[in-house]
Every structure is written in structure tokens, then in C-alpha cells.
Amino acid sequence: MSALNEMSGLKKEPRGKKRKLTAAERKEELVSYLFLAPWLVGLAIITIGPMAASLYLSFTDYNLLQPPEWTGLDNYLRMFEDTRLQNSLGVTFLYVFVSVPLQLIAALALALILDRGMRGLSFYRSVYYLPSLLGGSVAIAVLWRQIFGTSGLINQLLALVGIEGMGWIADPSTALGTLMVLNVWTFGAPMVIFLAGLRQIPTMYYEAAAMDGASKVRQFTTITAPLLTPIIFFNLVLQIIGAFQSFTQAFVVSGGTGGPADSTMFFTLYLYQQGFGNFNMGYASAMAWLLLLIIAAFTFINFIASKWWVFYDD
Amino acid sequence: MKNFSRSTRTLTAAAAAVVLTVSLGACGNGGGDSAAAGDGNLRFSWWGSDPRHVANQEIIDMFEAENEGITIEGEYSDFGGYWDKLATTTAGRDAPDVITMDEKYLQEYAGRGALADLSTLEGLDTSKFDDAALNLGRYEDGLYGLTTGQNAYVIMANQDLFAQAGMELPDDTTWTWDDYYRISAELTEKLGGDIVGTEYGAQDVDLRIWLRQQGENLYNEDEPGTVGYSPETLTAWFEHLLEVRDGGGPSAARYTEELSGSFEAGGFATNRAAMGWYWSNQLSAVESASGSEVTMLRPPSESGNAAENGMYYKASMYWSVSSQSDDQEAAAEFVNYLANNPEAAKKMLVDRGVPANPDMAAAIAPELNETDQTVVDFLEEISPDMAAAPLPSPVGAGGVQDTVKRYVSEALFDNLTPAEATEKLTAEIEGMISAG
């Protein structure tokens, strides 16, 4: 009882009255909301509104041109029988699980090299960051088509050393690989974050380790790696989320088909085809929610697992 | 303190200005659409290659000069991207006013209320079109597309490459599929290198021709929602494609690569295939892309009798008006101009098929260059052998084209046997047209 009384007692005191805001402070609060307003408006109109709409549409049969019809769970049940959807999930998982680790390894390796304080560091940093800015663009995807095409740059280089190339983007066994290479190539963004993380590790640890005669490798495994785990974790979460949502590259490289033979049919691309090609927007909306759940699950698993390997130095 | 509050005030004002701008901007957008009602601002969309873009822009300019108060903005893309864009803009209630339509999508859009019934629009005169031409654009009781003209699906043969191989063009009134296989294998062998004898005819239209040769159809026109062929005939088609592949046809990888590329990058258009499958109205486009002399041939048949080669006159395209258009009157006037004005017809010539309006066909006759004249003559020459055209594809069939291509690549890569591909393709097509 007393506990309850205490709680109700607490409740009786309105929050605002805890401490009176001065006129200036209230004004400041108002200002902060005004500054947030464009973002809040954007969030409501561009994100939350469409999300709510797509949740509704995912329970309907909606062909874009006529009003949606409520069909309950039909769209979700249909996924269990849709082998193309299952194939597209397989393609997407393979892409995420191969290209994200490779990309992070490349990013970390480059960051370690750049961290040694070479001349012209900021120049190199910019150069390596550039692909991250360009990687998701249509122009680069078009370029990729050319580079890996049958008469593209890769095959011309191979021809110089007497190897007969192949149609990299046209062969089902290599097409997805070219997209993975494209993703790995955009290692610049995680690299810059790694670089910032490396700068935060106090040099005294390395000095002490060097005095004790620890090798560079030993210094990396016992100082750099553990202290960098929060950064690795951060990059991992971001890149996994990003990779699940990849669309542009596959769309442009395969000419919107997800081909050859569905080998680059990302989940997002299949969703797009269903929604805009086959007029199954209800089904596409349900797929979008499935993707959201998958990404949420992976992020959740990531956070749980992080307890075992991420080390916070504070 | 005074300073602080002043700067706070400035900030408040700035933030308020931002918010106001944003919301005003939103109003502007919202208001703009409704204010546009009947103001003569039209958008006109089409697909195609460069010569068509140039011609259309000239037509738009001429129309605008003659019709004060109507302005037209052209929107164009390649065939594949066109339909994605049309679906998105239509769903967003922002469809172009005048839409270039294809038989694959006519029922899809008409059946879902996205097109205006042209017979109800004043200002569009269809009296010059005969019933056969008009019927191709009908759905239920309305006229949703006006045939631009007609064309036929043919084999284009690159004369320069035939000459290079030292070979004669086949007699297309008597040739059989076996002749086709033999000639393409021989071409591949003699031309060598990167050049193949023929491209695959592996689209839904090729399939239609194949099925028609056996007296069958892609879609069952008596029983909507089902296919109109027997599995054996479709399996034979996949086997036929494998025969082309194994007889020196393009590799499966090359097929898929060119499939996702542009028209101009295709094997035939770049002189890397001696024969290719195209619509007759594309003759001028393939000639300008390849820079070679090109001859049109009738497709081969099994019997060697041209009357049994399954060819038909297709409505090359349609003019349609969006039901969302806020100025359907002006849109109808523009379609009328496209369909009935000799000057416009002279710009289009036979790029959209030989005009279905006989007056326009007569008007362009003196203007035709040799290539265009060839197209007109060819269509006339084959007319004794032509059978009735299939009805426009049923609702839901918009995705069939891509589905056919996908199973063709699965078969060419040997991921599926012809029988497996038949079974899966049929199931998928039926799923699409029955749901539609």
C-alpha cells in the first residue's frame, strides 16, 4: 500500500511543475521543436505514413489501378509457396553474408595502412571514400556492366595474359559475384569510421606494448582489435542493414530482370517486379514487411551476440 | 542576456521560415495538380529509339504551333523501363495524358479503368479506320486504344554478312525450320569469330508464331484465364531453341547479356549476328544501328508453305488517353492529330507500322525512302498468307513477356529441361492471367 501511495504521490506532481521554466527556456524549447519540425514533418509524411499504408496494403489485393481489396493473410501465406521468393531470399542472404565481411575486412585493412600516418593521408582517404559515394549510383552500375561485360575491361585484361574471359554478368554462376565485388569496392564509408576509431586508441598502450617487446601482430590482436570492437560492431550492423536493402546495382546490372536465370534476383528486386511489373502491390507490401522483420531480427541477433565479443573501454 | 534573446528571436524566425517554406511548398505541389484542370498542359509518353524521339518532338512542335493553348511535354524511355514507369505514374494518379500502348498491356490498363474510352471523346475522328483495325483496340464495349498502324514479325537478314559468308539469302516463301538451322550453322562457321548465324527468336511473340504454326495459341481466346496450347508444342519450342544454340547460335551467356542491354547494343544491331527477329517497323532502326543492308524474310515454317508460317498483322502500337487526364479534350485532339493529320503522318512514316488510316498511308507514300517503301511493299506482299491476328493479351498478361524470357534463359543454361520449363512456364502464365 505504501508503495502504491508513493507512486500515486509521485504522479500527483505534474512534471511541468517540478521546476518552472523561465520564459527564455520555454522559448528555447519551442525553438528546438521548430528546428525539428521539418524533420518531424518529413518523418510523418515520407516514412511513417507510407509505412502504415504499406502495412494495410500487405493485407489486401491491390493492383495499383483499382482500390485495394482486403484479403487477410493471403499475401503472407502465398510466400510459403512462392519458390521465386524463396530463391530471392537465398540470393540476398548469400550476398549479405559474403560481401559484408569481405567489405569490412578490406575497410579495416586499408584503415590500418592509412593510420600509419603516411604523407597525403587526406588525399588517400578521399580517394578511397569516393567509391562509397558512387557505389549505389546508377552510373557506377552501368559502368560495372561495361567492365564485366563479355567485351569489357576485365576480359580485355585477361586477354593480355592469354586467358579467354567469359560473360561475367551474363553467367548465372558469376553474376552475383560481380555484384559482391561492387559492394566490397564501396568499403570507403566503413573505412573512414575505422580510421576514426583507430585514432581514438591511446598511443600509450602501443608504447607500453612495444617496450614489453610485443610484435606488431601481437599489438593488433591484443590492443587494436579489442578496442576497435565497438566500431566493428557499428559497421557490421550498418552494412548488414544496407546490404539487405541493395537494389540499384542488381537492377541496373541485370537490366531489371534479376537475371541471368534469377541469379541476381535480390529480394528487393523481386519485390519491385511484383509491385510494378506484375501489379501485385499488395503482395509487394507484404514482402516489404517480411524484409523489415528479417532486418530487425538480424539486428537484434547482432545486439545480443555483441555482448560476447564487443568490448567497451569505459 | 539581451544578446541571447535576440539571437533566439532570430533563430525562431528562421525556423518558422523554414517550416513555412516547407508547408507552402507542399501546398504548391498539391494545388498545382488541381489548378491544371483543363489548362491544356499535356504529357505524351512513348518508348523507342532515337529516330522516334526526334520525330515525335517535331510532331509536338508542329501541333503546338497550330493549337495555341495546348502545350505537350514528351516523355520517353526504352521498352522495358517504359512499363515500370507507366505503372508507377498511373498508380500515383500522375499518368501521362496521351499514352503509347501495346497490345500486351491494353486490356491490363483498360480492364482496370486506367484508360479513357476514346469513342466518348469528341475531337477524335476514327471514321477513317476500318472495323478490323478498331477492333484491335476494343475492350468490352469501349475503344481504349487507336491502332497506330500494323506490322508483322519477321526475320531480318544482314545482306552484308551473308555476302561476307558467300551465301545467298534463302527463299522465304518455301523455307523450313531445318533450312533455318542449316543456314545459321553455316553462317556461324563461315563468318567465324564473334559473329553468329542467327539470334534466338525467343520472345513471347516468337512463341506465338511457333504455336500458330501448329494451329494453337498462347492464350485461349474461348476460355479466358487458360493457355491455348498443348504442353508438347511448347516443349518442342524449347527444344527448337536448344537446337539453334547447339548449331552455333549465341551462347546462353551472350543471350542473357544482350537481353538486358539496349536495342542498339544487340547482336544483330552491332553486326554480330547475320539474322535476327524483329517487327517489320524496326527495319529502319536496325539499318541505322547496324549500318548494313538488311532484308526482311518471312519466318520459316515446318511444312515449307508460307501460308502456314503463323504470321499475322499486329497493331504495332496504340494511342490511348489516360482516364486520369484532366484535359481529355485536348488529349483527344492531339490523338486526332496523330491519327488523321498527313503532316504528322509524314514525320512518323512507317516507324509505328504502316498507318491503319488509309488516307495517311496514301499521304506518306511519296515521302517514303527506300527502306520504308520496302516495309510497305513487304506487308502488302505477304498479305495473301496472313491469318487473323490474335486478340490483345488478357488482363494480367503484362508480365508474360519477361517470364518467357526467364524460362528461355533457364533452358539455354540447361538449368531446366524443355519439359520442366514447359511445366513451370505454363503454371506461371496461368497464375498471372487467371488472377488478372
PDB file of N, CA and C in Angstrom, chain B residues 177-250:
ATOM      1  N   TRP B 177      12.097 -24.890 -90.973  1.00  0.00           N
ATOM      2  CA  TRP B 177      12.960 -24.722 -89.794  1.00  0.00           C
ATOM      3  C   TRP B 177      14.298 -25.417 -90.009  1.00  0.00           C
ATOM      4  N   ASP B 178      14.267 -26.568 -90.682  1.00  0.00           N
ATOM      5  CA  ASP B 178      15.525 -27.265 -90.923  1.00  0.00           C
ATOM      6  C   ASP B 178      16.463 -26.425 -91.784  1.00  0.00           C
ATOM      7  N   ASP B 179      15.878 -25.727 -92.780  1.00  0.00           N
ATOM      8  CA  ASP B 179      16.706 -24.821 -93.587  1.00  0.00           C
ATOM      9  C   ASP B 179      17.304 -23.741 -92.695  1.00  0.00           C
ATOM     10  N   TYR B 180      16.474 -23.252 -91.808  1.00  0.00           N
ATOM     11  CA  TYR B 180      16.908 -22.174 -90.905  1.00  0.00           C
ATOM     12  C   TYR B 180      18.096 -22.635 -90.048  1.00  0.00           C
ATOM     13  N   TYR B 181      17.971 -23.846 -89.477  1.00  0.00           N
ATOM     14  CA  TYR B 181      19.074 -24.357 -88.642  1.00  0.00           C
ATOM     15  C   TYR B 181      20.342 -24.502 -89.482  1.00  0.00           C
ATOM     16  N   ARG B 182      20.152 -25.077 -90.680  1.00  0.00           N
ATOM     17  CA  ARG B 182      21.317 -25.349 -91.531  1.00  0.00           C
ATOM     18  C   ARG B 182      22.006 -24.042 -91.934  1.00  0.00           C
ATOM     19  N   ILE B 183      21.206 -23.058 -92.342  1.00  0.00           N
ATOM     20  CA  ILE B 183      21.781 -21.794 -92.808  1.00  0.00           C
ATOM     21  C   ILE B 183      22.474 -21.064 -91.664  1.00  0.00           C
ATOM     22  N   SER B 184      21.847 -21.071 -90.476  1.00  0.00           N
ATOM     23  CA  SER B 184      22.506 -20.331 -89.396  1.00  0.00           C
ATOM     24  C   SER B 184      23.799 -21.013 -88.965  1.00  0.00           C
ATOM     25  N   ALA B 185      23.802 -22.351 -88.955  1.00  0.00           N
ATOM     26  CA  ALA B 185      25.040 -23.043 -88.583  1.00  0.00           C
ATOM     27  C   ALA B 185      26.142 -22.737 -89.593  1.00  0.00           C
ATOM     28  N   GLU B 186      25.745 -22.717 -90.859  1.00  0.00           N
ATOM     29  CA  GLU B 186      26.733 -22.463 -91.906  1.00  0.00           C
ATOM     30  C   GLU B 186      27.286 -21.029 -91.802  1.00  0.00           C
ATOM     31  N   LEU B 187      26.400 -20.099 -91.521  1.00  0.00           N
ATOM     32  CA  LEU B 187      26.829 -18.704 -91.365  1.00  0.00           C
ATOM     33  C   LEU B 187      27.813 -18.573 -90.212  1.00  0.00           C
ATOM     34  N   THR B 188      27.474 -19.188 -89.077  1.00  0.00           N
ATOM     35  CA  THR B 188      28.350 -19.117 -87.913  1.00  0.00           C
ATOM     36  C   THR B 188      29.734 -19.624 -88.280  1.00  0.00           C
ATOM     37  N   GLU B 189      29.731 -20.750 -89.000  1.00  0.00           N
ATOM     38  CA  GLU B 189      31.007 -21.369 -89.336  1.00  0.00           C
ATOM     39  C   GLU B 189      31.810 -20.480 -90.289  1.00  0.00           C
ATOM     40  N   LYS B 190      31.128 -19.934 -91.299  1.00  0.00           N
ATOM     41  CA  LYS B 190      31.864 -19.178 -92.314  1.00  0.00           C
ATOM     42  C   LYS B 190      32.274 -17.789 -91.839  1.00  0.00           C
ATOM     43  N   LEU B 191      31.454 -17.199 -90.977  1.00  0.00           N
ATOM     44  CA  LEU B 191      31.770 -15.842 -90.546  1.00  0.00           C
ATOM     45  C   LEU B 191      32.832 -15.837 -89.462  1.00  0.00           C
ATOM     46  N   GLY B 192      32.776 -16.847 -88.601  1.00  0.00           N
ATOM     47  CA  GLY B 192      33.816 -17.013 -87.590  1.00  0.00           C
ATOM     48  C   GLY B 192      33.828 -15.905 -86.552  1.00  0.00           C
ATOM     49  N   GLY B 193      34.750 -16.044 -85.637  1.00  0.00           N
ATOM     50  CA  GLY B 193      34.920 -15.034 -84.591  1.00  0.00           C
ATOM     51  C   GLY B 193      33.687 -14.892 -83.733  1.00  0.00           C
ATOM     52  N   ASP B 194      33.326 -13.658 -83.542  1.00  0.00           N
ATOM     53  CA  ASP B 194      32.259 -13.309 -82.626  1.00  0.00           C
ATOM     54  C   ASP B 194      30.886 -13.374 -83.295  1.00  0.00           C
ATOM     55  N   ILE B 195      30.885 -13.605 -84.609  1.00  0.00           N
ATOM     56  CA  ILE B 195      29.635 -13.464 -85.361  1.00  0.00           C
ATOM     57  C   ILE B 195      28.884 -14.789 -85.435  1.00  0.00           C
ATOM     58  N   VAL B 196      27.612 -14.746 -85.124  1.00  0.00           N
ATOM     59  CA  VAL B 196      26.800 -15.956 -85.195  1.00  0.00           C
ATOM     60  C   VAL B 196      25.808 -15.852 -86.353  1.00  0.00           C
ATOM     61  N   GLY B 197      25.279 -16.995 -86.746  1.00  0.00           N
ATOM     62  CA  GLY B 197      24.360 -17.039 -87.873  1.00  0.00           C
ATOM     63  C   GLY B 197      23.045 -16.368 -87.559  1.00  0.00           C
ATOM     64  N   THR B 198      22.518 -16.635 -86.364  1.00  0.00           N
ATOM     65  CA  THR B 198      21.223 -16.053 -86.019  1.00  0.00           C
ATOM     66  C   THR B 198      21.125 -15.764 -84.533  1.00  0.00           C
ATOM     67  N   GLU B 199      20.301 -14.782 -84.221  1.00  0.00           N
ATOM     68  CA  GLU B 199      19.926 -14.568 -82.835  1.00  0.00           C
ATOM     69  C   GLU B 199      18.769 -15.498 -82.534  1.00  0.00           C
ATOM     70  N   TYR B 200      18.538 -15.728 -81.250  1.00  0.00           N
ATOM     71  CA  TYR B 200      17.365 -16.516 -80.893  1.00  0.00           C
ATOM     72  C   TYR B 200      16.120 -15.700 -81.171  1.00  0.00           C
ATOM     73  N   GLY B 201      15.098 -16.350 -81.687  1.00  0.00           N
ATOM     74  CA  GLY B 201      13.794 -15.726 -81.660  1.00  0.00           C
ATOM     75  C   GLY B 201      13.129 -16.306 -80.430  1.00  0.00           C
ATOM     76  N   ALA B 202      13.304 -15.661 -79.308  1.00  0.00           N
ATOM     77  CA  ALA B 202      12.930 -16.319 -78.052  1.00  0.00           C
ATOM     78  C   ALA B 202      12.024 -15.466 -77.201  1.00  0.00           C
ATOM     79  N   GLN B 203      11.241 -14.628 -77.843  1.00  0.00           N
ATOM     80  CA  GLN B 203      10.301 -13.814 -77.081  1.00  0.00           C
ATOM     81  C   GLN B 203       8.917 -14.448 -77.130  1.00  0.00           C
ATOM     82  N   ASP B 204       8.005 -13.827 -76.406  1.00  0.00           N
ATOM     83  CA  ASP B 204       6.644 -14.351 -76.415  1.00  0.00           C
ATOM     84  C   ASP B 204       6.043 -14.338 -77.822  1.00  0.00           C
ATOM     85  N   VAL B 205       6.443 -13.351 -78.634  1.00  0.00           N
ATOM     86  CA  VAL B 205       5.881 -13.300 -79.985  1.00  0.00           C
ATOM     87  C   VAL B 205       6.413 -14.444 -80.848  1.00  0.00           C
ATOM     88  N   ASP B 206       7.694 -14.808 -80.637  1.00  0.00           N
ATOM     89  CA  ASP B 206       8.224 -15.961 -81.369  1.00  0.00           C
ATOM     90  C   ASP B 206       7.447 -17.212 -80.996  1.00  0.00           C
ATOM     91  N   LEU B 207       7.162 -17.286 -79.703  1.00  0.00           N
ATOM     92  CA  LEU B 207       6.389 -18.431 -79.233  1.00  0.00           C
ATOM     93  C   LEU B 207       5.011 -18.441 -79.888  1.00  0.00           C
ATOM     94  N   ARG B 208       4.427 -17.261 -79.997  1.00  0.00           N
ATOM     95  CA  ARG B 208       3.099 -17.173 -80.624  1.00  0.00           C
ATOM     96  C   ARG B 208       3.135 -17.688 -82.046  1.00  0.00           C
ATOM     97  N   ILE B 209       4.151 -17.262 -82.777  1.00  0.00           N
ATOM     98  CA  ILE B 209       4.269 -17.704 -84.169  1.00  0.00           C
ATOM     99  C   ILE B 209       4.427 -19.219 -84.218  1.00  0.00           C
ATOM    100  N   TRP B 210       5.268 -19.732 -83.348  1.00  0.00           N
ATOM    101  CA  TRP B 210       5.512 -21.176 -83.295  1.00  0.00           C
ATOM    102  C   TRP B 210       4.209 -21.926 -83.026  1.00  0.00           C
ATOM    103  N   LEU B 211       3.466 -21.418 -82.031  1.00  0.00           N
ATOM    104  CA  LEU B 211       2.205 -22.078 -81.663  1.00  0.00           C
ATOM    105  C   LEU B 211       1.190 -21.986 -82.801  1.00  0.00           C
ATOM    106  N   ARG B 212       1.135 -20.836 -83.443  1.00  0.00           N
ATOM    107  CA  ARG B 212       0.169 -20.654 -84.531  1.00  0.00           C
ATOM    108  C   ARG B 212       0.461 -21.590 -85.701  1.00  0.00           C
ATOM    109  N   GLN B 213       1.736 -21.904 -85.879  1.00  0.00           N
ATOM    110  CA  GLN B 213       2.065 -22.851 -86.951  1.00  0.00           C
ATOM    111  C   GLN B 213       1.437 -24.216 -86.689  1.00  0.00           C
ATOM    112  N   GLN B 214       1.204 -24.522 -85.413  1.00  0.00           N
ATOM    113  CA  GLN B 214       0.583 -25.794 -85.060  1.00  0.00           C
ATOM    114  C   GLN B 214      -0.917 -25.618 -84.837  1.00  0.00           C
ATOM    115  N   GLY B 215      -1.432 -24.468 -85.196  1.00  0.00           N
ATOM    116  CA  GLY B 215      -2.861 -24.221 -85.010  1.00  0.00           C
ATOM    117  C   GLY B 215      -3.233 -23.948 -83.560  1.00  0.00           C
ATOM    118  N   GLU B 216      -2.236 -23.569 -82.760  1.00  0.00           N
ATOM    119  CA  GLU B 216      -2.524 -23.289 -81.354  1.00  0.00           C
ATOM    120  C   GLU B 216      -2.297 -21.809 -81.062  1.00  0.00           C
ATOM    121  N   ASN B 217      -2.540 -21.415 -79.814  1.00  0.00           N
ATOM    122  CA  ASN B 217      -2.456 -20.017 -79.435  1.00  0.00           C
ATOM    123  C   ASN B 217      -1.820 -19.873 -78.069  1.00  0.00           C
ATOM    124  N   LEU B 218      -1.223 -18.718 -77.817  1.00  0.00           N
ATOM    125  CA  LEU B 218      -0.634 -18.508 -76.497  1.00  0.00           C
ATOM    126  C   LEU B 218      -1.729 -18.458 -75.435  1.00  0.00           C
ATOM    127  N   TYR B 219      -2.759 -17.674 -75.704  1.00  0.00           N
ATOM    128  CA  TYR B 219      -3.862 -17.566 -74.756  1.00  0.00           C
ATOM    129  C   TYR B 219      -5.099 -18.196 -75.368  1.00  0.00           C
ATOM    130  N   ASN B 220      -5.846 -18.880 -74.543  1.00  0.00           N
ATOM    131  CA  ASN B 220      -7.078 -19.485 -75.004  1.00  0.00           C
ATOM    132  C   ASN B 220      -8.144 -18.404 -75.114  1.00  0.00           C
ATOM    133  N   GLU B 221      -8.551 -18.117 -76.349  1.00  0.00           N
ATOM    134  CA  GLU B 221      -9.466 -16.993 -76.534  1.00  0.00           C
ATOM    135  C   GLU B 221     -10.914 -17.364 -76.234  1.00  0.00           C
ATOM    136  N   ASP B 222     -11.193 -18.672 -76.145  1.00  0.00           N
ATOM    137  CA  ASP B 222     -12.557 -19.081 -75.815  1.00  0.00           C
ATOM    138  C   ASP B 222     -12.745 -19.225 -74.307  1.00  0.00           C
ATOM    139  N   GLU B 223     -11.660 -19.596 -73.652  1.00  0.00           N
ATOM    140  CA  GLU B 223     -11.752 -19.835 -72.213  1.00  0.00           C
ATOM    141  C   GLU B 223     -10.762 -18.933 -71.498  1.00  0.00           C
ATOM    142  N   PRO B 224     -11.165 -17.716 -71.177  1.00  0.00           N
ATOM    143  CA  PRO B 224     -10.216 -16.771 -70.583  1.00  0.00           C
ATOM    144  C   PRO B 224      -9.586 -17.346 -69.306  1.00  0.00           C
ATOM    145  N   GLY B 225      -8.346 -16.995 -69.076  1.00  0.00           N
ATOM    146  CA  GLY B 225      -7.673 -17.469 -67.864  1.00  0.00           C
ATOM    147  C   GLY B 225      -6.900 -18.751 -68.067  1.00  0.00           C
ATOM    148  N   THR B 226      -6.949 -19.311 -69.284  1.00  0.00           N
ATOM    149  CA  THR B 226      -6.164 -20.518 -69.534  1.00  0.00           C
ATOM    150  C   THR B 226      -5.303 -20.309 -70.770  1.00  0.00           C
ATOM    151  N   VAL B 227      -4.302 -21.170 -70.903  1.00  0.00           N
ATOM    152  CA  VAL B 227      -3.433 -21.058 -72.067  1.00  0.00           C
ATOM    153  C   VAL B 227      -4.068 -21.798 -73.240  1.00  0.00           C
ATOM    154  N   GLY B 228      -3.617 -21.454 -74.428  1.00  0.00           N
ATOM    155  CA  GLY B 228      -4.244 -22.026 -75.616  1.00  0.00           C
ATOM    156  C   GLY B 228      -3.347 -22.986 -76.369  1.00  0.00           C
ATOM    157  N   TYR B 229      -2.451 -23.662 -75.656  1.00  0.00           N
ATOM    158  CA  TYR B 229      -1.536 -24.564 -76.362  1.00  0.00           C
ATOM    159  C   TYR B 229      -1.420 -25.877 -75.594  1.00  0.00           C
ATOM    160  N   SER B 230      -0.863 -26.858 -76.272  1.00  0.00           N
ATOM    161  CA  SER B 230      -0.609 -28.129 -75.602  1.00  0.00           C
ATOM    162  C   SER B 230       0.840 -28.132 -75.125  1.00  0.00           C
ATOM    163  N   PRO B 231       1.120 -28.813 -74.022  1.00  0.00           N
ATOM    164  CA  PRO B 231       2.486 -28.809 -73.481  1.00  0.00           C
ATOM    165  C   PRO B 231       3.519 -29.292 -74.503  1.00  0.00           C
ATOM    166  N   GLU B 232       3.130 -30.251 -75.342  1.00  0.00           N
ATOM    167  CA  GLU B 232       4.095 -30.811 -76.304  1.00  0.00           C
ATOM    168  C   GLU B 232       4.616 -29.728 -77.242  1.00  0.00           C
ATOM    169  N   THR B 233       3.709 -28.836 -77.674  1.00  0.00           N
ATOM    170  CA  THR B 233       4.132 -27.811 -78.630  1.00  0.00           C
ATOM    171  C   THR B 233       5.112 -26.844 -77.975  1.00  0.00           C
ATOM    172  N   LEU B 234       4.849 -26.513 -76.715  1.00  0.00           N
ATOM    173  CA  LEU B 234       5.755 -25.602 -76.017  1.00  0.00           C
ATOM    174  C   LEU B 234       7.103 -26.284 -75.783  1.00  0.00           C
ATOM    175  N   THR B 235       7.067 -27.557 -75.390  1.00  0.00           N
ATOM    176  CA  THR B 235       8.317 -28.291 -75.187  1.00  0.00           C
ATOM    177  C   THR B 235       9.122 -28.311 -76.486  1.00  0.00           C
ATOM    178  N   ALA B 236       8.412 -28.513 -77.601  1.00  0.00           N
ATOM    179  CA  ALA B 236       9.097 -28.527 -78.894  1.00  0.00           C
ATOM    180  C   ALA B 236       9.748 -27.175 -79.172  1.00  0.00           C
ATOM    181  N   TRP B 237       9.127 -26.105 -78.698  1.00  0.00           N
ATOM    182  CA  TRP B 237       9.703 -24.773 -78.911  1.00  0.00           C
ATOM    183  C   TRP B 237      11.020 -24.626 -78.152  1.00  0.00           C
ATOM    184  N   PHE B 238      11.026 -25.063 -76.892  1.00  0.00           N
ATOM    185  CA  PHE B 238      12.269 -25.010 -76.118  1.00  0.00           C
ATOM    186  C   PHE B 238      13.349 -25.868 -76.784  1.00  0.00           C
ATOM    187  N   GLU B 239      12.936 -27.031 -77.290  1.00  0.00           N
ATOM    188  CA  GLU B 239      13.907 -27.900 -77.966  1.00  0.00           C
ATOM    189  C   GLU B 239      14.455 -27.224 -79.217  1.00  0.00           C
ATOM    190  N   HIS B 240      13.560 -26.512 -79.899  1.00  0.00           N
ATOM    191  CA  HIS B 240      13.970 -25.767 -81.093  1.00  0.00           C
ATOM    192  C   HIS B 240      15.033 -24.725 -80.730  1.00  0.00           C
ATOM    193  N   LEU B 241      14.856 -24.051 -79.604  1.00  0.00           N
ATOM    194  CA  LEU B 241      15.834 -23.040 -79.205  1.00  0.00           C
ATOM    195  C   LEU B 241      17.179 -23.691 -78.873  1.00  0.00           C
ATOM    196  N   LEU B 242      17.116 -24.867 -78.230  1.00  0.00           N
ATOM    197  CA  LEU B 242      18.367 -25.567 -77.928  1.00  0.00           C
ATOM    198  C   LEU B 242      19.066 -25.990 -79.216  1.00  0.00           C
ATOM    199  N   GLU B 243      18.264 -26.321 -80.198  1.00  0.00           N
ATOM    200  CA  GLU B 243      18.833 -26.696 -81.498  1.00  0.00           C
ATOM    201  C   GLU B 243      19.575 -25.506 -82.112  1.00  0.00           C
ATOM    202  N   VAL B 244      18.976 -24.335 -81.996  1.00  0.00           N
ATOM    203  CA  VAL B 244      19.641 -23.128 -82.507  1.00  0.00           C
ATOM    204  C   VAL B 244      20.944 -22.895 -81.740  1.00  0.00           C
ATOM    205  N   ARG B 245      20.887 -23.052 -80.416  1.00  0.00           N
ATOM    206  CA  ARG B 245      22.075 -22.833 -79.592  1.00  0.00           C
ATOM    207  C   ARG B 245      23.193 -23.795 -80.004  1.00  0.00           C
ATOM    208  N   ASP B 246      22.846 -25.076 -80.122  1.00  0.00           N
ATOM    209  CA  ASP B 246      23.871 -26.076 -80.394  1.00  0.00           C
ATOM    210  C   ASP B 246      24.365 -26.025 -81.832  1.00  0.00           C
ATOM    211  N   GLY B 247      23.582 -25.399 -82.693  1.00  0.00           N
ATOM    212  CA  GLY B 247      24.020 -25.247 -84.085  1.00  0.00           C
ATOM    213  C   GLY B 247      24.772 -23.951 -84.290  1.00  0.00           C
ATOM    214  N   GLY B 248      25.540 -23.525 -83.322  1.00  0.00           N
ATOM    215  CA  GLY B 248      26.342 -22.315 -83.499  1.00  0.00           C
ATOM    216  C   GLY B 248      25.592 -21.040 -83.203  1.00  0.00           C
ATOM    217  N   GLY B 249      24.524 -21.128 -82.453  1.00  0.00           N
ATOM    218  CA  GLY B 249      23.802 -19.924 -82.036  1.00  0.00           C
ATOM    219  C   GLY B 249      24.573 -19.225 -80.921  1.00  0.00           C
ATOM    220  N   PRO B 250      24.087 -18.065 -80.480  1.00  0.00           N
ATOM    221  CA  PRO B 250      24.768 -17.346 -79.402  1.00  0.00           C
ATOM    222  C   PRO B 250      24.803 -18.202 -78.134  1.00  0.00           C
TER     223      PRO B 250
END
